[in-house]
Amino acid sequence: MNFYHNLEIAIQTSPIDTKEKLIKQLFEYCSQNEFISSKNFEPILFESPSYFSFCTIVDPKELKARKDFHTNEGLASLIHAILHIEYSAIDLALDAVYRFHDMPQEYKLDWLEVALDEVRHYRMLDELLQELGYAHGDFPVHCGLFDASNHTAHDVLERMAIIPRYHEANGLDVNPQIVKKLDNRRKIPIVKKLIDALDIIYTEEINHVYKGDKWFSYLCDSRKLNKNIYFDILEKHKLNDKHRPHFNVLARKEAGFSCDEIKKLAKVECE
């Protein structure tokens, strides 16, 4: 198998069935081959995300606030937004393997496993979206995660800091707030299904952030850097002063954040 060529195809492929099939093949191959040759391989910087062909991409400021979850369209809009994040996360996990080929086999397997988790999350949400009569691409989206991927393509340390330890970690703050807003409609079958899906996603995303923390720590150790460089990286990407009204201390601690980091990120108690 031409491992990196197939990764490139998987990242650029749109249909979820094809993407999943390729990821499973890549995971199996990687698990059986500790050394994977990257001779004559040079990763490309992708010009557009894999959903470019079927989604209308707009500036994040143009997206309407999702407040009305009492209508099918409002609920579908919410599901679509989360589903789109999960779809984007598939490609981000694959890109972490594709772009940083000098990292150990364990690193590659971790992110291929994350990609498979994200496929499963996507399928759960896609089923609910279809139940409401909608499909991925029916609502406009932004490409913020794709942009963040390109902005960190030069350095795996920055990638681990910005994607899992910033963007995915923020999802740990947001997920319980969404469930809280939906809870009074839990008796409605599709809302109950959505809450159940969000609970699964939440638990597994803690593990994804933990993997990001594990490899961020590994890189800091190997480069003899203090882990506080995380805040320098946030500052570089203009993310250090973001307001965080619902900071999930417990989930972030479980995902590897120290209390010192948590206190620097938000004005919260941590023990």
Coordinates of C-alpha atoms in Angstrom, one line a residue:
M1 CA 0.0 0.0 0.0
N2 CA 1.1 3.5 -0.8
F3 CA 0.1 4.7 2.7
Y4 CA 0.6 8.5 2.3
H5 CA -1.0 8.5 -1.2
N6 CA -4.0 6.8 0.2
L7 CA -4.2 9.2 3.1
E8 CA -4.2 12.1 0.6
I9 CA -7.1 10.4 -1.3
A10 CA -9.0 9.8 1.9
I11 CA -8.7 13.5 3.0
Q12 CA -9.9 14.7 -0.4
T13 CA -12.7 12.2 -0.8
S14 CA -16.2 13.5 -0.1
P15 CA -18.5 10.4 0.2
I16 CA -18.4 9.1 3.7
D17 CA -18.6 5.4 2.7
T18 CA -15.5 5.7 0.6
K19 CA -13.7 7.8 3.3
E20 CA -14.5 5.2 6.0
K21 CA -13.4 2.3 3.8
L22 CA -10.0 4.0 3.2
I23 CA -9.5 4.8 6.8
K24 CA -10.2 1.2 7.9
Q25 CA -7.6 0.0 5.3
L26 CA -5.1 2.7 6.5
F27 CA -5.6 1.7 10.2
E28 CA -5.1 -2.0 9.4
Y29 CA -2.0 -1.3 7.4
C30 CA -0.5 1.0 10.0
S31 CA -1.2 -1.4 12.8
Q32 CA 0.8 -4.1 11.0
N33 CA 3.7 -1.9 9.9
E34 CA 5.8 -0.1 12.5
F35 CA 7.9 1.6 9.8
I36 CA 6.1 3.2 6.9
S37 CA 8.3 4.6 4.2
S38 CA 7.8 8.2 3.4
K39 CA 10.6 8.3 0.7
N40 CA 9.9 10.8 -2.1
F41 CA 6.7 11.9 -0.2
E42 CA 6.0 15.6 0.2
P43 CA 2.6 16.5 1.7
I44 CA 0.6 19.1 -0.2
L45 CA -1.3 22.0 1.3
F46 CA -5.0 21.5 0.4
E47 CA -6.6 24.4 -1.3
S48 CA -10.1 23.5 -0.3
P49 CA -11.9 21.1 2.1
S50 CA -13.4 17.8 1.0
Y51 CA -16.9 19.2 1.6
F52 CA -16.3 22.1 -0.9
S53 CA -18.3 20.4 -3.6
F54 CA -21.5 20.0 -1.6
C55 CA -21.5 22.7 1.1
T56 CA -22.0 26.5 0.8
I57 CA -19.1 28.0 2.7
V58 CA -19.6 31.4 4.2
D59 CA -17.8 33.7 6.7
P60 CA -18.7 32.6 10.3
K61 CA -20.2 36.0 10.9
E62 CA -22.8 35.3 8.2
L63 CA -24.1 32.2 10.0
K64 CA -27.4 32.7 11.8
A65 CA -27.6 32.1 15.5
R66 CA -29.1 28.7 16.3
K67 CA -31.8 29.4 18.9
D68 CA -35.1 27.9 17.8
F69 CA -34.8 24.2 18.5
H70 CA -38.6 23.8 18.7
T71 CA -39.0 23.6 14.9
N72 CA -37.8 20.8 12.7
E73 CA -35.7 23.3 10.7
G74 CA -34.2 24.8 13.9
L75 CA -33.3 21.3 15.3
A76 CA -31.9 20.3 11.9
S77 CA -29.8 23.4 11.7
L78 CA -28.3 22.5 15.1
I79 CA -27.6 18.9 14.1
H80 CA -26.1 20.1 10.8
A81 CA -23.7 22.4 12.6
I82 CA -22.5 19.6 14.9
L83 CA -22.4 17.0 12.1
H84 CA -20.3 19.4 10.0
I85 CA -17.8 19.7 12.8
E86 CA -17.6 15.9 13.1
Y87 CA -17.1 15.6 9.3
S88 CA -14.3 18.3 9.4
A89 CA -12.7 16.4 12.4
I90 CA -12.3 13.3 10.2
D91 CA -10.1 15.1 7.8
L92 CA -8.2 16.9 10.6
A93 CA -7.3 13.5 12.2
L94 CA -6.2 12.1 8.8
D95 CA -4.2 15.2 8.1
A96 CA -2.4 14.8 11.4
V97 CA -1.1 11.5 10.2
Y98 CA -0.5 12.6 6.5
R99 CA 1.4 15.7 7.3
F100 CA 3.7 14.7 10.1
H101 CA 5.1 11.4 8.9
D102 CA 8.1 11.5 11.2
M103 CA 5.9 10.9 14.3
P104 CA 5.8 7.4 15.9
Q105 CA 3.5 4.5 14.9
E106 CA 1.5 5.0 18.1
Y107 CA 0.8 8.6 17.1
K108 CA -0.4 7.5 13.6
L109 CA -2.7 4.8 15.1
D110 CA -4.1 7.2 17.7
W111 CA -5.2 9.7 15.0
L112 CA -6.5 7.0 12.6
E113 CA -8.6 5.7 15.5
V114 CA -9.8 9.2 16.1
A115 CA -10.8 9.5 12.5
L116 CA -12.9 6.3 12.8
D117 CA -14.6 7.7 15.9
E118 CA -15.4 10.9 14.0
V119 CA -16.9 8.8 11.2
R120 CA -19.1 7.0 13.7
H121 CA -20.2 10.4 15.2
Y122 CA -21.0 11.7 11.8
R123 CA -23.1 8.7 10.9
M124 CA -25.1 9.0 14.1
L125 CA -25.9 12.7 13.4
D126 CA -26.5 12.1 9.7
E127 CA -29.2 9.6 10.5
L128 CA -31.0 12.1 12.7
L129 CA -30.6 14.8 10.1
Q130 CA -32.1 12.5 7.4
E131 CA -35.0 11.7 9.8
L132 CA -35.8 15.4 9.8
G133 CA -35.7 15.5 6.0
Y134 CA -32.4 17.2 5.6
A135 CA -28.9 16.4 4.4
H136 CA -25.3 17.5 4.9
G137 CA -25.0 20.7 2.8
D138 CA -28.6 21.9 3.3
F139 CA -27.4 24.7 5.6
P140 CA -24.4 27.0 5.0
V141 CA -21.1 26.2 6.9
H142 CA -17.8 27.9 7.7
C143 CA -14.4 26.3 7.1
G144 CA -12.7 27.5 10.3
L145 CA -11.3 24.1 11.2
F146 CA -9.9 23.6 7.7
D147 CA -8.2 27.0 8.0
A148 CA -6.8 26.1 11.4
S149 CA -5.4 23.0 9.9
N150 CA -3.6 24.9 7.2
H151 CA -2.4 27.5 9.7
T152 CA -0.7 24.7 11.7
A153 CA 0.6 22.6 8.7
H154 CA 4.2 23.6 9.3
D155 CA 4.5 22.3 12.9
V156 CA 3.1 19.3 14.6
L157 CA 3.5 21.0 18.0
E158 CA 1.3 23.8 17.0
R159 CA -1.2 21.4 15.4
M160 CA -1.6 19.5 18.7
A161 CA -1.9 22.8 20.6
I162 CA -4.5 24.3 18.3
I163 CA -6.7 21.5 17.0
P164 CA -7.2 19.0 19.9
R165 CA -6.0 21.2 22.8
Y166 CA -7.9 24.3 21.7
H167 CA -10.7 23.6 19.2
E168 CA -11.7 20.2 20.4
A169 CA -11.3 21.2 24.0
N170 CA -13.7 24.0 23.4
G171 CA -16.2 21.4 22.3
L172 CA -16.0 19.9 25.8
D173 CA -17.3 23.3 27.1
V174 CA -20.1 23.6 24.6
N175 CA -21.5 20.1 24.5
P176 CA -23.1 20.1 28.0
Q177 CA -24.6 23.5 27.3
I178 CA -26.4 22.2 24.2
V179 CA -27.7 19.2 26.1
K180 CA -28.9 21.6 28.8
K181 CA -30.9 23.6 26.3
L182 CA -32.4 20.4 24.8
D183 CA -33.2 18.7 28.1
N184 CA -36.7 20.0 28.6
R185 CA -37.7 18.4 25.3
R186 CA -36.0 15.0 26.1
K187 CA -39.4 13.2 25.8
I188 CA -39.5 13.9 22.1
P189 CA -37.9 10.8 20.5
I190 CA -35.6 12.6 18.1
V191 CA -34.4 15.0 20.7
K192 CA -33.7 12.0 23.0
K193 CA -31.7 10.4 20.2
L194 CA -29.8 13.6 19.8
I195 CA -29.0 13.9 23.5
D196 CA -27.8 10.3 23.5
A197 CA -25.6 10.9 20.5
L198 CA -24.1 14.0 22.2
D199 CA -23.4 12.1 25.3
I200 CA -21.4 9.5 23.3
I201 CA -19.6 12.2 21.4
Y202 CA -18.8 14.1 24.6
T203 CA -17.2 11.0 26.3
E204 CA -15.1 10.1 23.3
E205 CA -14.0 13.7 22.6
I206 CA -12.5 13.8 26.1
N207 CA -10.3 10.9 24.9
H208 CA -9.5 12.8 21.6
V209 CA -8.3 15.8 23.6
Y210 CA -6.3 13.6 25.9
K211 CA -4.5 12.1 22.8
G212 CA -3.8 15.7 21.7
D213 CA -2.4 16.4 25.2
K214 CA -0.3 13.2 25.2
W215 CA 1.4 14.1 21.9
F216 CA 1.7 17.8 22.8
S217 CA 3.5 16.7 26.0
Y218 CA 5.7 14.2 24.1
L219 CA 6.8 16.9 21.7
C220 CA 7.5 19.4 24.5
D221 CA 9.7 16.8 26.2
S222 CA 11.5 15.8 23.0
R223 CA 12.2 19.4 22.2
K224 CA 13.0 20.3 25.8
L225 CA 10.3 22.9 25.9
N226 CA 8.1 24.0 28.9
K227 CA 4.5 23.0 28.4
N228 CA 3.6 26.7 29.0
I229 CA 4.6 27.3 25.4
Y230 CA 1.0 26.4 24.8
F231 CA 0.0 29.9 25.7
D232 CA 2.6 31.4 23.4
I233 CA 1.1 29.3 20.6
L234 CA -2.4 30.5 21.5
E235 CA -1.1 34.1 21.4
K236 CA 0.5 33.6 18.0
H237 CA -2.8 32.4 16.6
K238 CA -4.7 35.2 18.4
L239 CA -6.7 32.8 20.5
N240 CA -5.5 33.6 24.0
D241 CA -8.1 36.3 24.9
K242 CA -11.2 34.4 23.9
H243 CA -14.1 34.7 26.4
R244 CA -15.0 31.3 27.9
P245 CA -18.3 31.6 29.8
H246 CA -18.9 27.8 30.3
F247 CA -15.5 26.4 31.1
N248 CA -15.6 22.6 31.7
V249 CA -13.0 22.2 34.4
L250 CA -13.6 18.5 35.1
A251 CA -13.6 17.4 31.4
R252 CA -10.5 19.4 30.7
K253 CA -8.7 17.9 33.7
E254 CA -9.7 14.4 32.5
A255 CA -8.3 15.3 29.1
G256 CA -4.9 16.2 30.5
F257 CA -5.0 19.9 31.3
S258 CA -3.3 20.9 34.5
C259 CA -5.0 23.2 37.1
D260 CA -2.3 25.8 36.3
E261 CA -3.3 25.8 32.7
I262 CA -7.0 25.8 33.5
K263 CA -6.6 28.8 35.7
K264 CA -4.7 30.7 33.0
L265 CA -7.4 29.9 30.4
A266 CA -10.4 30.9 32.5
K267 CA -11.2 32.6 35.8
V268 CA -12.3 29.3 37.5
E269 CA -11.4 27.3 40.6
C270 CA -9.4 24.1 40.1
E271 CA -8.0 21.6 42.6

